[in-house]
CSV table of C-alpha atoms and ligand atoms in Angstrom, one decimal:
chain,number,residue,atom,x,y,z
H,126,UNK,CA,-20.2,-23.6,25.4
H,127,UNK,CA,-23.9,-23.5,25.2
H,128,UNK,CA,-24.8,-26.9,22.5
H,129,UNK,CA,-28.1,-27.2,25.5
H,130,UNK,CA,-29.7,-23.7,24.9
H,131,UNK,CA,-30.0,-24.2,21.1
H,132,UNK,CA,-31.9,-26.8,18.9
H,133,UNK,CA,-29.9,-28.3,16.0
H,134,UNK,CA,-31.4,-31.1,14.6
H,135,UNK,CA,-30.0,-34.6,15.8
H,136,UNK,CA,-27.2,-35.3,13.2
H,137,UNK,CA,-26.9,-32.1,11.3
H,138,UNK,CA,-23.3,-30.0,11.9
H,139,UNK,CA,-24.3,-26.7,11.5
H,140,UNK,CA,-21.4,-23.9,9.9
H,141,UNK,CA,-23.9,-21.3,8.5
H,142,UNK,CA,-24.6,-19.7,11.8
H,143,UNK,CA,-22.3,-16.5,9.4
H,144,UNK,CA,-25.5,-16.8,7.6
H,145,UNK,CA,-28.8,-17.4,10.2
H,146,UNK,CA,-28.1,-18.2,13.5
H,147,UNK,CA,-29.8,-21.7,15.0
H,148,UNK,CA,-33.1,-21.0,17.2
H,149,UNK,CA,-32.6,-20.9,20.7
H,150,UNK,CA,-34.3,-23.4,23.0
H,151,UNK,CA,-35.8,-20.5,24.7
H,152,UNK,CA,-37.1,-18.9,21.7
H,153,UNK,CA,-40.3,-20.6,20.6
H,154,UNK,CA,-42.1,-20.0,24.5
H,155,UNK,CA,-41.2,-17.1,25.0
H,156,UNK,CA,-42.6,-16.1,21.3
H,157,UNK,CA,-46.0,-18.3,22.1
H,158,UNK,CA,-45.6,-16.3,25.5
H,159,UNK,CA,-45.2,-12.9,23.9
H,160,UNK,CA,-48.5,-14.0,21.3
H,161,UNK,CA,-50.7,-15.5,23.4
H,162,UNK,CA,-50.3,-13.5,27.1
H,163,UNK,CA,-49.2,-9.9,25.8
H,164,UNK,CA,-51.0,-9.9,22.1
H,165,UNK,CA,-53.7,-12.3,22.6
H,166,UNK,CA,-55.1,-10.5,26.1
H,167,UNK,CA,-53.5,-7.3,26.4
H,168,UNK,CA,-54.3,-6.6,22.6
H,169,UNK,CA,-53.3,-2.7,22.1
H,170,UNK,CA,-52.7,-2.3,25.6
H,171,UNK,CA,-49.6,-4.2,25.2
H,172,UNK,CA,-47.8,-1.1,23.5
H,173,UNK,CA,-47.9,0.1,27.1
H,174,UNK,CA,-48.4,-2.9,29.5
H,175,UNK,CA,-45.7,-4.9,28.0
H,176,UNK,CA,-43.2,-2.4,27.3
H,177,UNK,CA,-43.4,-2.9,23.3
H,178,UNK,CA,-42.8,0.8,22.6
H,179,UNK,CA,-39.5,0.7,24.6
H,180,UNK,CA,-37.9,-2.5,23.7
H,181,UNK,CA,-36.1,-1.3,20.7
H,182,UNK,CA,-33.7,0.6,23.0
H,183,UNK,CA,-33.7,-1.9,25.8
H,184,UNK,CA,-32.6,-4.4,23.6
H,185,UNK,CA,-30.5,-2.1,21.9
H,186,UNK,CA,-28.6,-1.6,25.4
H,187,UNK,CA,-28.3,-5.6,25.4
H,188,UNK,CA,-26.7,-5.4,21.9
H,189,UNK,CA,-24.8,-2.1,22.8
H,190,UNK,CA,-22.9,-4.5,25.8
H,191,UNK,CA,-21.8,-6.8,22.8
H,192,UNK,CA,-20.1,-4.4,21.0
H,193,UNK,CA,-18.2,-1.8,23.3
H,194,UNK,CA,-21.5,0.8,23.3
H,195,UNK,CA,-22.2,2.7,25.9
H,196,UNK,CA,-26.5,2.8,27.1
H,197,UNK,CA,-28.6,5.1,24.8
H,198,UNK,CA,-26.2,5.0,21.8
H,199,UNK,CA,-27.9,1.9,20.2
H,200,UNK,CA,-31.1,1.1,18.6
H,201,UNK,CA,-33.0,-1.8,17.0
H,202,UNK,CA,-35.3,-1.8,13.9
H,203,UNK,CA,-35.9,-2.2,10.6
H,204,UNK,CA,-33.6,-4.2,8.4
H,205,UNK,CA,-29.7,-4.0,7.9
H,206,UNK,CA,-30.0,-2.4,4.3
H,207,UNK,CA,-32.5,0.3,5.9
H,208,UNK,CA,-29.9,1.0,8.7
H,209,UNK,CA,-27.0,1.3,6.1
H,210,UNK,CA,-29.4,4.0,4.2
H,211,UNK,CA,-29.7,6.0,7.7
H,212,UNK,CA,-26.1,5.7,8.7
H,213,UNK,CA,-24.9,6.7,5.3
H,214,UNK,CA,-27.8,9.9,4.6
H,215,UNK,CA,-26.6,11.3,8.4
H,216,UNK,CA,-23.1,11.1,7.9
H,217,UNK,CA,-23.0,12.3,4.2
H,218,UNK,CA,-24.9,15.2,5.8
H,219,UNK,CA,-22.2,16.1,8.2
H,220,UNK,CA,-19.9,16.8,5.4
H,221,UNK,CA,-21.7,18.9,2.5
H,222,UNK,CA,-18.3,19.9,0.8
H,223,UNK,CA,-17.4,16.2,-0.2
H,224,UNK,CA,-18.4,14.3,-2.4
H,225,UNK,CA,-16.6,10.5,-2.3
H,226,UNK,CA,-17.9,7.6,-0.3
H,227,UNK,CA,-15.2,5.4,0.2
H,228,UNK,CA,-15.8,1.8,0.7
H,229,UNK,CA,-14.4,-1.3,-0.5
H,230,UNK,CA,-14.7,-4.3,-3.3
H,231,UNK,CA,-15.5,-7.0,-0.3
H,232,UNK,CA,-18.3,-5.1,1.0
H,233,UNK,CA,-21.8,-6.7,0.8
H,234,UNK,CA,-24.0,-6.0,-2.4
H,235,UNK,CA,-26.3,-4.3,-0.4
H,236,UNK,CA,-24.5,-2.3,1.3
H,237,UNK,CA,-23.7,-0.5,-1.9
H,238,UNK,CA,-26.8,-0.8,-3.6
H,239,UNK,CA,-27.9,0.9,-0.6
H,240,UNK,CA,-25.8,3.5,-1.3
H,241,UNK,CA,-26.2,3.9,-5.4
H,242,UNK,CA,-30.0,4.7,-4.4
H,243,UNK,CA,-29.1,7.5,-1.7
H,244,UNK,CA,-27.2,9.0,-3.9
H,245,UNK,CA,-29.2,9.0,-7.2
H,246,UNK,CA,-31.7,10.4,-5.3
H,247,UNK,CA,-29.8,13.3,-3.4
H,248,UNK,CA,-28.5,14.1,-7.0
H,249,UNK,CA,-25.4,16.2,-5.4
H,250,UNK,CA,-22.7,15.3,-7.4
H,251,UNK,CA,-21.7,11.9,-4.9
H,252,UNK,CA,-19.6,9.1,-6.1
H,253,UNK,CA,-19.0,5.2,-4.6
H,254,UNK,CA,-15.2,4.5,-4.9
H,255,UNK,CA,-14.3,1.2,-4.2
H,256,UNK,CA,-10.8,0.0,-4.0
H,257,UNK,CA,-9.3,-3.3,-2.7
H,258,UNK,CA,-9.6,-4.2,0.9
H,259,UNK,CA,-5.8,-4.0,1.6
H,260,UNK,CA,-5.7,-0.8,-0.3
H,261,UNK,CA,-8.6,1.3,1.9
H,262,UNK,CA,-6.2,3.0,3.7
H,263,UNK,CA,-3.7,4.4,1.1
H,264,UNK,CA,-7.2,5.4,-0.6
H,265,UNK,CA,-8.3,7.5,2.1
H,266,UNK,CA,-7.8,11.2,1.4
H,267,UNK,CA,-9.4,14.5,2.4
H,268,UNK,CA,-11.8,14.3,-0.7
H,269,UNK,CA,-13.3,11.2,1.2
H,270,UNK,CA,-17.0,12.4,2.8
H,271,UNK,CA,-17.7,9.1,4.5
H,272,UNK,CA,-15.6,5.6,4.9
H,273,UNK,CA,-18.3,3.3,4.7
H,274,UNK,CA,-17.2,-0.1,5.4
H,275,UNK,CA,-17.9,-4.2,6.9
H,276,UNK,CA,-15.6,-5.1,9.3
H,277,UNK,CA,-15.8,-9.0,7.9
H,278,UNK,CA,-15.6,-9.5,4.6
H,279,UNK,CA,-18.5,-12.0,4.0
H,280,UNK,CA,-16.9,-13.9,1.4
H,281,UNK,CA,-12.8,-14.5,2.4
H,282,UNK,CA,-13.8,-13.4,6.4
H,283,UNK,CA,-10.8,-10.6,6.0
H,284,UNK,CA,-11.2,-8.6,9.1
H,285,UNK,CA,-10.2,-5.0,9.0
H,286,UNK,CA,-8.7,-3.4,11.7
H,287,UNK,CA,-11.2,-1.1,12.8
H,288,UNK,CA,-9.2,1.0,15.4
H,289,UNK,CA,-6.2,2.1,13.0
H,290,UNK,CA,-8.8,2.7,9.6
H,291,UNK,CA,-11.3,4.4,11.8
H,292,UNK,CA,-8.2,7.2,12.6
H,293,UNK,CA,-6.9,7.3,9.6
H,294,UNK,CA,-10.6,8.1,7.9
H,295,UNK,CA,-10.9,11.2,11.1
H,296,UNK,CA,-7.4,12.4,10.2
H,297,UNK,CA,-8.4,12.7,6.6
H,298,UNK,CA,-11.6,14.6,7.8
H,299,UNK,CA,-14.3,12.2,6.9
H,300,UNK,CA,-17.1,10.5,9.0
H,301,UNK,CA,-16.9,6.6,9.7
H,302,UNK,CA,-19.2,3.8,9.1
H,303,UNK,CA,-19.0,0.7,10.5
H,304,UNK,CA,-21.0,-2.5,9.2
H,305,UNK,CA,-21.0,-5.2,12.0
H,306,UNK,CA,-23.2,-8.1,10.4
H,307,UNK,CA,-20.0,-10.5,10.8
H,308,UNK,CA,-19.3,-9.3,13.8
H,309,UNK,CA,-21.8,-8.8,16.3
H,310,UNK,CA,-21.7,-11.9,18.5
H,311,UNK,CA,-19.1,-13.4,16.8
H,312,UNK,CA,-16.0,-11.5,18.6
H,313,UNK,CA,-15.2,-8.4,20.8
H,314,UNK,CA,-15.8,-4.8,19.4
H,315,UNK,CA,-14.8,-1.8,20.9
H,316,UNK,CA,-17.2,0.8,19.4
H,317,UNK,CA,-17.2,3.3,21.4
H,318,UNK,CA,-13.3,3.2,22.0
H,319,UNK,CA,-12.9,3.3,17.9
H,320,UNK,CA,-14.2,6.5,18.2
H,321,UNK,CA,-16.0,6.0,15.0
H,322,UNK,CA,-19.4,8.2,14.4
H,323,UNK,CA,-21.8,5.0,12.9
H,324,UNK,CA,-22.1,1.4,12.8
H,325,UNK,CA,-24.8,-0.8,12.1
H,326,UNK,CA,-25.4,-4.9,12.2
H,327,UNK,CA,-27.9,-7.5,11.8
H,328,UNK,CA,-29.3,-9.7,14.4
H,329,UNK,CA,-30.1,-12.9,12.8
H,330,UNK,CA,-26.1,-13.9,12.0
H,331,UNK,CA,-24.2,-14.8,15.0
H,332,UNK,CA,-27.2,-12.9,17.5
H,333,UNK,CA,-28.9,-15.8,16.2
H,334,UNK,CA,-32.6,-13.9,17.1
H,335,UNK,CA,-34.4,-15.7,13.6
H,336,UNK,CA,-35.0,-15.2,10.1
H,337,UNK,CA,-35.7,-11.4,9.4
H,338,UNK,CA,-34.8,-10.0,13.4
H,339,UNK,CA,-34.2,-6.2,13.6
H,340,UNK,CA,-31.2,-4.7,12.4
H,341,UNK,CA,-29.3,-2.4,14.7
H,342,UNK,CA,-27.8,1.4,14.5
H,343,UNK,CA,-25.3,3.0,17.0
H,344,UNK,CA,-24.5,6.3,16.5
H,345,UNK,CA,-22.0,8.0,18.6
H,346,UNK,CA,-23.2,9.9,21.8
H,347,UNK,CA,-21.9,13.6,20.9
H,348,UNK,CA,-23.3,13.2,17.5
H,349,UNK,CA,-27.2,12.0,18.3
H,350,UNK,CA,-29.1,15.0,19.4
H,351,UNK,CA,-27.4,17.0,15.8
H,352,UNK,CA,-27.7,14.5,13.1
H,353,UNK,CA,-30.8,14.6,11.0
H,354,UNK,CA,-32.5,11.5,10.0
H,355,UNK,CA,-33.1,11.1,6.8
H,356,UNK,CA,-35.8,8.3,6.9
H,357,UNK,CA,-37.9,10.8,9.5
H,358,UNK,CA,-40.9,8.5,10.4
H,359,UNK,CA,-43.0,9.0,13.1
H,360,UNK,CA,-41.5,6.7,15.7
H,361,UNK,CA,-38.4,8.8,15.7
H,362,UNK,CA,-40.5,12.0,16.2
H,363,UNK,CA,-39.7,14.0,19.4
H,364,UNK,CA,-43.6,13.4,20.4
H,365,UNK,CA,-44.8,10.6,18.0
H,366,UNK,CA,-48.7,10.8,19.9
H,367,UNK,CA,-48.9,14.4,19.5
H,368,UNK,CA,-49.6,13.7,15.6
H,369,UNK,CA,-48.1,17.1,15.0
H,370,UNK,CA,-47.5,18.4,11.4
H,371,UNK,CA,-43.8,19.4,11.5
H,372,UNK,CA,-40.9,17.0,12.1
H,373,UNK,CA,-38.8,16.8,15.1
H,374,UNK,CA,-36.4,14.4,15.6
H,375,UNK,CA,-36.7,12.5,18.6
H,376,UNK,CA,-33.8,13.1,21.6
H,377,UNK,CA,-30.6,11.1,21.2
H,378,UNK,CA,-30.9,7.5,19.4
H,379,UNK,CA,-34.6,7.2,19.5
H,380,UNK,CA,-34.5,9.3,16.2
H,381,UNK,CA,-33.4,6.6,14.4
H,382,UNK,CA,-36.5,4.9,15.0
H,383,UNK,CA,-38.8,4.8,11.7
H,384,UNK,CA,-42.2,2.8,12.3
H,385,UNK,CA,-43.6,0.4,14.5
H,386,UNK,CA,-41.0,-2.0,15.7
H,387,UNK,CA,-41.5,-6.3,14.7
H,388,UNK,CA,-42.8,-7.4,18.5
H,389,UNK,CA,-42.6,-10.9,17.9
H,390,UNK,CA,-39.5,-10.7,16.1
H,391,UNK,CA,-38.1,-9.0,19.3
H,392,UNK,CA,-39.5,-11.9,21.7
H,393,UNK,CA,-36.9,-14.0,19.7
H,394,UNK,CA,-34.1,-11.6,19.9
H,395,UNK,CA,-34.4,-11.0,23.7
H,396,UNK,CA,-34.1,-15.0,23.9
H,397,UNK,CA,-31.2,-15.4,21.8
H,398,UNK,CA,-29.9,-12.5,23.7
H,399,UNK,CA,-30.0,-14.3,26.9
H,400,UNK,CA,-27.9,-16.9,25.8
H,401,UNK,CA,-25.2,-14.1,25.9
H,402,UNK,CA,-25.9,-12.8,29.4
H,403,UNK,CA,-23.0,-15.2,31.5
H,404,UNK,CA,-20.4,-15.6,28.5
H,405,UNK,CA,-18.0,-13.0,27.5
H,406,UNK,CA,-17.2,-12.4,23.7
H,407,UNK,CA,-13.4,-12.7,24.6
H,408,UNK,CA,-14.2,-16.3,25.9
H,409,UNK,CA,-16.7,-17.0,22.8
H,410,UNK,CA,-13.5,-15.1,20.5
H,411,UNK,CA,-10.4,-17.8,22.1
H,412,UNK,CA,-13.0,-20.8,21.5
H,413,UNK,CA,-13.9,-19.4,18.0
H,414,UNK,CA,-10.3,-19.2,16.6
H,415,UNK,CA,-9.5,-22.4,18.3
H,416,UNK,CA,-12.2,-24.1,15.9
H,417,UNK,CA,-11.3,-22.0,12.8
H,418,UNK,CA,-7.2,-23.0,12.8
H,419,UNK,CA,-8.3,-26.8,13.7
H,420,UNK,CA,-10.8,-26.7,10.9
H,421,UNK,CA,-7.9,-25.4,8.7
H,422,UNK,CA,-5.4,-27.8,9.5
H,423,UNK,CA,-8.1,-30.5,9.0
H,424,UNK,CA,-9.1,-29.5,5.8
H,425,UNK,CA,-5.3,-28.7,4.4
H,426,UNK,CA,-4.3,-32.5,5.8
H,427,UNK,CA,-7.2,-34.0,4.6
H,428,UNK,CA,-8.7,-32.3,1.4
H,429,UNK,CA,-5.9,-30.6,-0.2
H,430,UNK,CA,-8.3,-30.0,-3.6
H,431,UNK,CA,-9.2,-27.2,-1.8
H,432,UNK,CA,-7.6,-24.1,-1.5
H,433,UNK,CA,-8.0,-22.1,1.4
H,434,UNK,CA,-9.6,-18.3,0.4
H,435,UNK,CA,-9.5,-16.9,3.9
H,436,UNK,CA,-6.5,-15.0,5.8
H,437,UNK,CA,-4.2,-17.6,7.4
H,438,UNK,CA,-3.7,-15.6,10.8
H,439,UNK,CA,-6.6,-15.8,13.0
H,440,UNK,CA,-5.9,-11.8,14.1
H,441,UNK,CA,-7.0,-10.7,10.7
H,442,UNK,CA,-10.3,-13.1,10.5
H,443,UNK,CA,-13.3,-12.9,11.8
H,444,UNK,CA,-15.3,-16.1,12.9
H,445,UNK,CA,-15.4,-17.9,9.5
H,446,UNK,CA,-13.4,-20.2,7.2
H,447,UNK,CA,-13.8,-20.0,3.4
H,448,UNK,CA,-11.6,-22.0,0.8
H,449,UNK,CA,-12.2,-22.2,-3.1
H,450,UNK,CA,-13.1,-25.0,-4.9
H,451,UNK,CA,-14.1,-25.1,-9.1
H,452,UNK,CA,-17.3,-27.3,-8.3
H,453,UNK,CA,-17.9,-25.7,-4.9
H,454,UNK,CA,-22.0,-24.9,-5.4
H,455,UNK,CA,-22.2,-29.1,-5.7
H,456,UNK,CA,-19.7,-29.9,-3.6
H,457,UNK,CA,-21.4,-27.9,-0.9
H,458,UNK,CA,-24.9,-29.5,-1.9
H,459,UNK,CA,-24.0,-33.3,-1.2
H,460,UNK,CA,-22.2,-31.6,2.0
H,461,UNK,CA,-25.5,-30.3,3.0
H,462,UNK,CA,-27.2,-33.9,2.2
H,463,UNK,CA,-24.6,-35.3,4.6
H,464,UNK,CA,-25.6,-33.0,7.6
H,465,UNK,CA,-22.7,-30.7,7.4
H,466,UNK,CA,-24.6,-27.3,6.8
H,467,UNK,CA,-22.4,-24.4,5.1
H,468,UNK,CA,-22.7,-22.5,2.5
H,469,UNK,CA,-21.2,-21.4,-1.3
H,470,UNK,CA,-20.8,-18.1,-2.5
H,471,UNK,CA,-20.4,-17.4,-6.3
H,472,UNK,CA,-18.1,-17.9,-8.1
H,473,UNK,CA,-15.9,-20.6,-6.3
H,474,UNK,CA,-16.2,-20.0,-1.8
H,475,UNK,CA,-17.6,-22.4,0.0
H,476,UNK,CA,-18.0,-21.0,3.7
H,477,UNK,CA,-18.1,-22.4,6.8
H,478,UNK,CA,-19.0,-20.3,10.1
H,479,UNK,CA,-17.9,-21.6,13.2
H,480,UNK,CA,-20.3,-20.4,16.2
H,481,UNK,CA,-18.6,-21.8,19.7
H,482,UNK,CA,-21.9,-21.3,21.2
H,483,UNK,CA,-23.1,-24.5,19.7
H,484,UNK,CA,-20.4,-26.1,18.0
H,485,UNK,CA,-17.4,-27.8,19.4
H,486,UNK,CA,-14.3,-29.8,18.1
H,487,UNK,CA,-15.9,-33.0,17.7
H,488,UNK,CA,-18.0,-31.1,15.1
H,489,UNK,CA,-15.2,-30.0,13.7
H,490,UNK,CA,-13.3,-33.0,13.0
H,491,UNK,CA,-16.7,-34.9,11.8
H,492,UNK,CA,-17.5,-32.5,9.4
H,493,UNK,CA,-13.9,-32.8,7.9
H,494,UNK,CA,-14.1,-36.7,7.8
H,495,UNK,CA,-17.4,-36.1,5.8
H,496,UNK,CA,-16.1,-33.6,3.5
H,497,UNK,CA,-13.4,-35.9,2.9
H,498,UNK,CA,-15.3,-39.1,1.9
H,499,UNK,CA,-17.2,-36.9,-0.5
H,500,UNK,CA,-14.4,-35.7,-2.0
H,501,UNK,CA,-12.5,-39.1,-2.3
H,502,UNK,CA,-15.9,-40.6,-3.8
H,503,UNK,CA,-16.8,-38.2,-6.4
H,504,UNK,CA,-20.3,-38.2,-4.6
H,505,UNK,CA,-20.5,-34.4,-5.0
H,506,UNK,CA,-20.5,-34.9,-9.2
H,507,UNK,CA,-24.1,-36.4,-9.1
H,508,UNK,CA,-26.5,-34.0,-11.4
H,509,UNK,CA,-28.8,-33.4,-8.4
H,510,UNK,CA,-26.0,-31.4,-6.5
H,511,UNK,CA,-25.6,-29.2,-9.4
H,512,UNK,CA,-29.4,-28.1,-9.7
H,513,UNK,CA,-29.0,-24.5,-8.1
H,514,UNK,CA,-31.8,-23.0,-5.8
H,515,UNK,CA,-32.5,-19.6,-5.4
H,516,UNK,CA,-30.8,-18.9,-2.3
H,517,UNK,CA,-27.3,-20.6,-1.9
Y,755,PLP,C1,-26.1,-10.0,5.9
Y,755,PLP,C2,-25.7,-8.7,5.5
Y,755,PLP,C3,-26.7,-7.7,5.1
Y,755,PLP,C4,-28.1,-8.1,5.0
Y,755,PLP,O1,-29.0,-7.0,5.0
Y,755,PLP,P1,-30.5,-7.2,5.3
Y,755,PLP,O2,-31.1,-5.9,5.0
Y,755,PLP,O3,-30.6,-7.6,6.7
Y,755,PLP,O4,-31.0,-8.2,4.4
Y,755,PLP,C5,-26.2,-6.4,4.8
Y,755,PLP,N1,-24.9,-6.1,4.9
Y,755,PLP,C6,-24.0,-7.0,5.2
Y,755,PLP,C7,-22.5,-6.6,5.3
Y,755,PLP,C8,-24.3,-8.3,5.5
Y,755,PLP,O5,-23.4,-9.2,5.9
């Protein structure tokens, strides 16, 4: 849909955009721009000359128009885990008398980590209960304080139907987390619609704005002059240039600010955000489960070894393919060697991401023909695949 507005180098098939999104062609001037015109000559002046101080909500609009927010409920900053911490603190907040977070065994590592920390330090008596995905609803009862949960699993690509857990968690009583890493830009979201009270993503996935690009946290309108934020840094301070003593949280979403926002980092986001500004996520949705069922059928016809680990129908899977494979950490290395980037996931997943924006069916059916011959071979088994580096 876009292959022209990205660089990909010549000969590489790239299926970890799940994992970092490719840079955009625009990216690198208008980051030289943003260094050399606005931090270069306008120095500190550039906080106001520029508009630094107020891009974290501007491009939080952009992102807001991705996922079914309204203006002013979204904010960049920080990273993901930090956002999970802020999302989780303010909603455990709204409900004192409870004591479960509910959440589920497909949920990223962090994401719970994030939550083991908050809790040990509120000391309060708070428990993480995880259950399996397809059991989070029958788990949800009015002991639940918060259903914190990712929308796509980042291992199998499960998707959870936000709408119907979302009103099962209110009914219940508790507050509703969203985590949209594996979402945001790869399909439509209807935040605002699913009623739910947080969500939070990354912007480096399918957003494709670079290695270590803001996070992002929506909080629902009615809730964001009342919640209390529990990282209270001086950015999301009512008057952070007063220098005041006391705390007081900023109006509406700008409370979730915490400290000075990654400028550069945002020159990169606002060009990958472009990209996005003439093609709808239903469009970029149809092209994306196109590519996922004729990977599928490619690999079943053509590499049955492998087993496929992610659901079958394309309404209950985000934008990603995984299938299971015994020797899949060297299997994916020679892969990689080849040109065809994915990636593996312990024990046995080897995923594949499929971003319309820059990939297309020729890709598709290449990276199958490769994956075949390396299968057939037995190139994969060579000791130099099976060396494992530190990220996988
Ligand atoms: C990618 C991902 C993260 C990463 O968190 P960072 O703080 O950005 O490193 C967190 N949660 C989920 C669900 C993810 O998929």
């Amino acid at each position: 849909m876009k292959k022209d507005q990205f660089i990909v180098p010549e000969g590489m098939i790239y299926l970890d955009g799940n994992s970092l999104g490719p840079l955009p062609s625009a990216a690198a001037g208008r980051i030289s721009s943003m260094v050399e015109d606005e931090w270069g000559e306008l120095l500190i002046k550039g906080w106001n000359q520029a508009g630094w101080m107020q891009q974290p909500i501007q491009l939080g609009d952009r992102i807001g128009k991705l996922v079914g927010a309204p203006s002013g409920t979204v904010v960049i900053g920080d990273t993901l885990s930090i956002k999970v911490y802020q999302a989780l603190a303010a909603a455990l907040a709204m409900r004192p008398d409870r004591k479960v977070i509910l959440s589920d065994t497909g949920n990223f590592p962090t994401d719970l980590y994030m939550a083991d920390g908050l809790i040990k330090s509120m000391d309060a008596g708070h428990q993480v209960q995880l259950v399996e995905p397809e059991n989070v609803a029958d788990a949800i009862d009015d002991k639940v304080a918060v259903l914190m949960l990712t929308q796509v699993d980042y291992k199998t690509g499960r998707k959870h139907d936000m709408m119907a857990l979302t009103q099962k968690a209110q009914e219940a009583g508790a507050v509703v987390i969203w985590d949209l890493a594996h979402s945001a830009g790869a399909f439509e979201v209807e935040l605002e619609q699913s009623g739910c009270e947080f969500a939070v993503g990354c912007t480096y996935k399918y957003l494709n704005a670079g290695p270590g690009a803001p996070a992002f946290i929506y909080v629902r309108r009615d809730l964001s002059e009342t919640i209390e934020p529990a990282l209270s840094g001086w950015l999301g301070h009512d008057a952070p240039f007063a220098f005041e003593r006391p705390y007081r949280p900023g109006s509406g979403i700008e409370r979730m600010r915490v400290g000075t926002p990654s400028v550069i980092q945002m020159a990169a986001l606002e060009a990958a955000l472009d990209v996005f500004d003439d093609v709808s996520m239903a469009d970029i949705r149809t092209r994306s489960v196109a590519l996922c069922e004729l990977f599928i059928s490619e690999v079943e016809t053509k590499c049955p070894q492998l087993k496929l680990a992610s659901p079958r129908q394309p309404d209950i899977r985000g934008s990603q393919v995984s299938f299971r494979y015994a020797d899949g950490y060297p299997l994916l290395q020679a892969l990689i060697e080849r040109g065809v980037v994915g990636d593996f996931r312990s024990p046995d997943i080897i995923r594949f991401g499929f971003a319309p924006l820059y990939i297309d069916e020729d890709d598709v059916r290449r990276a199958v023909e490769i994956l075949k011959d390396i299968l057939e071979s037995g190139e994969w088994d060579q000791p130099r695949f099976h060396k494992r580096a530190k990220v996988t």
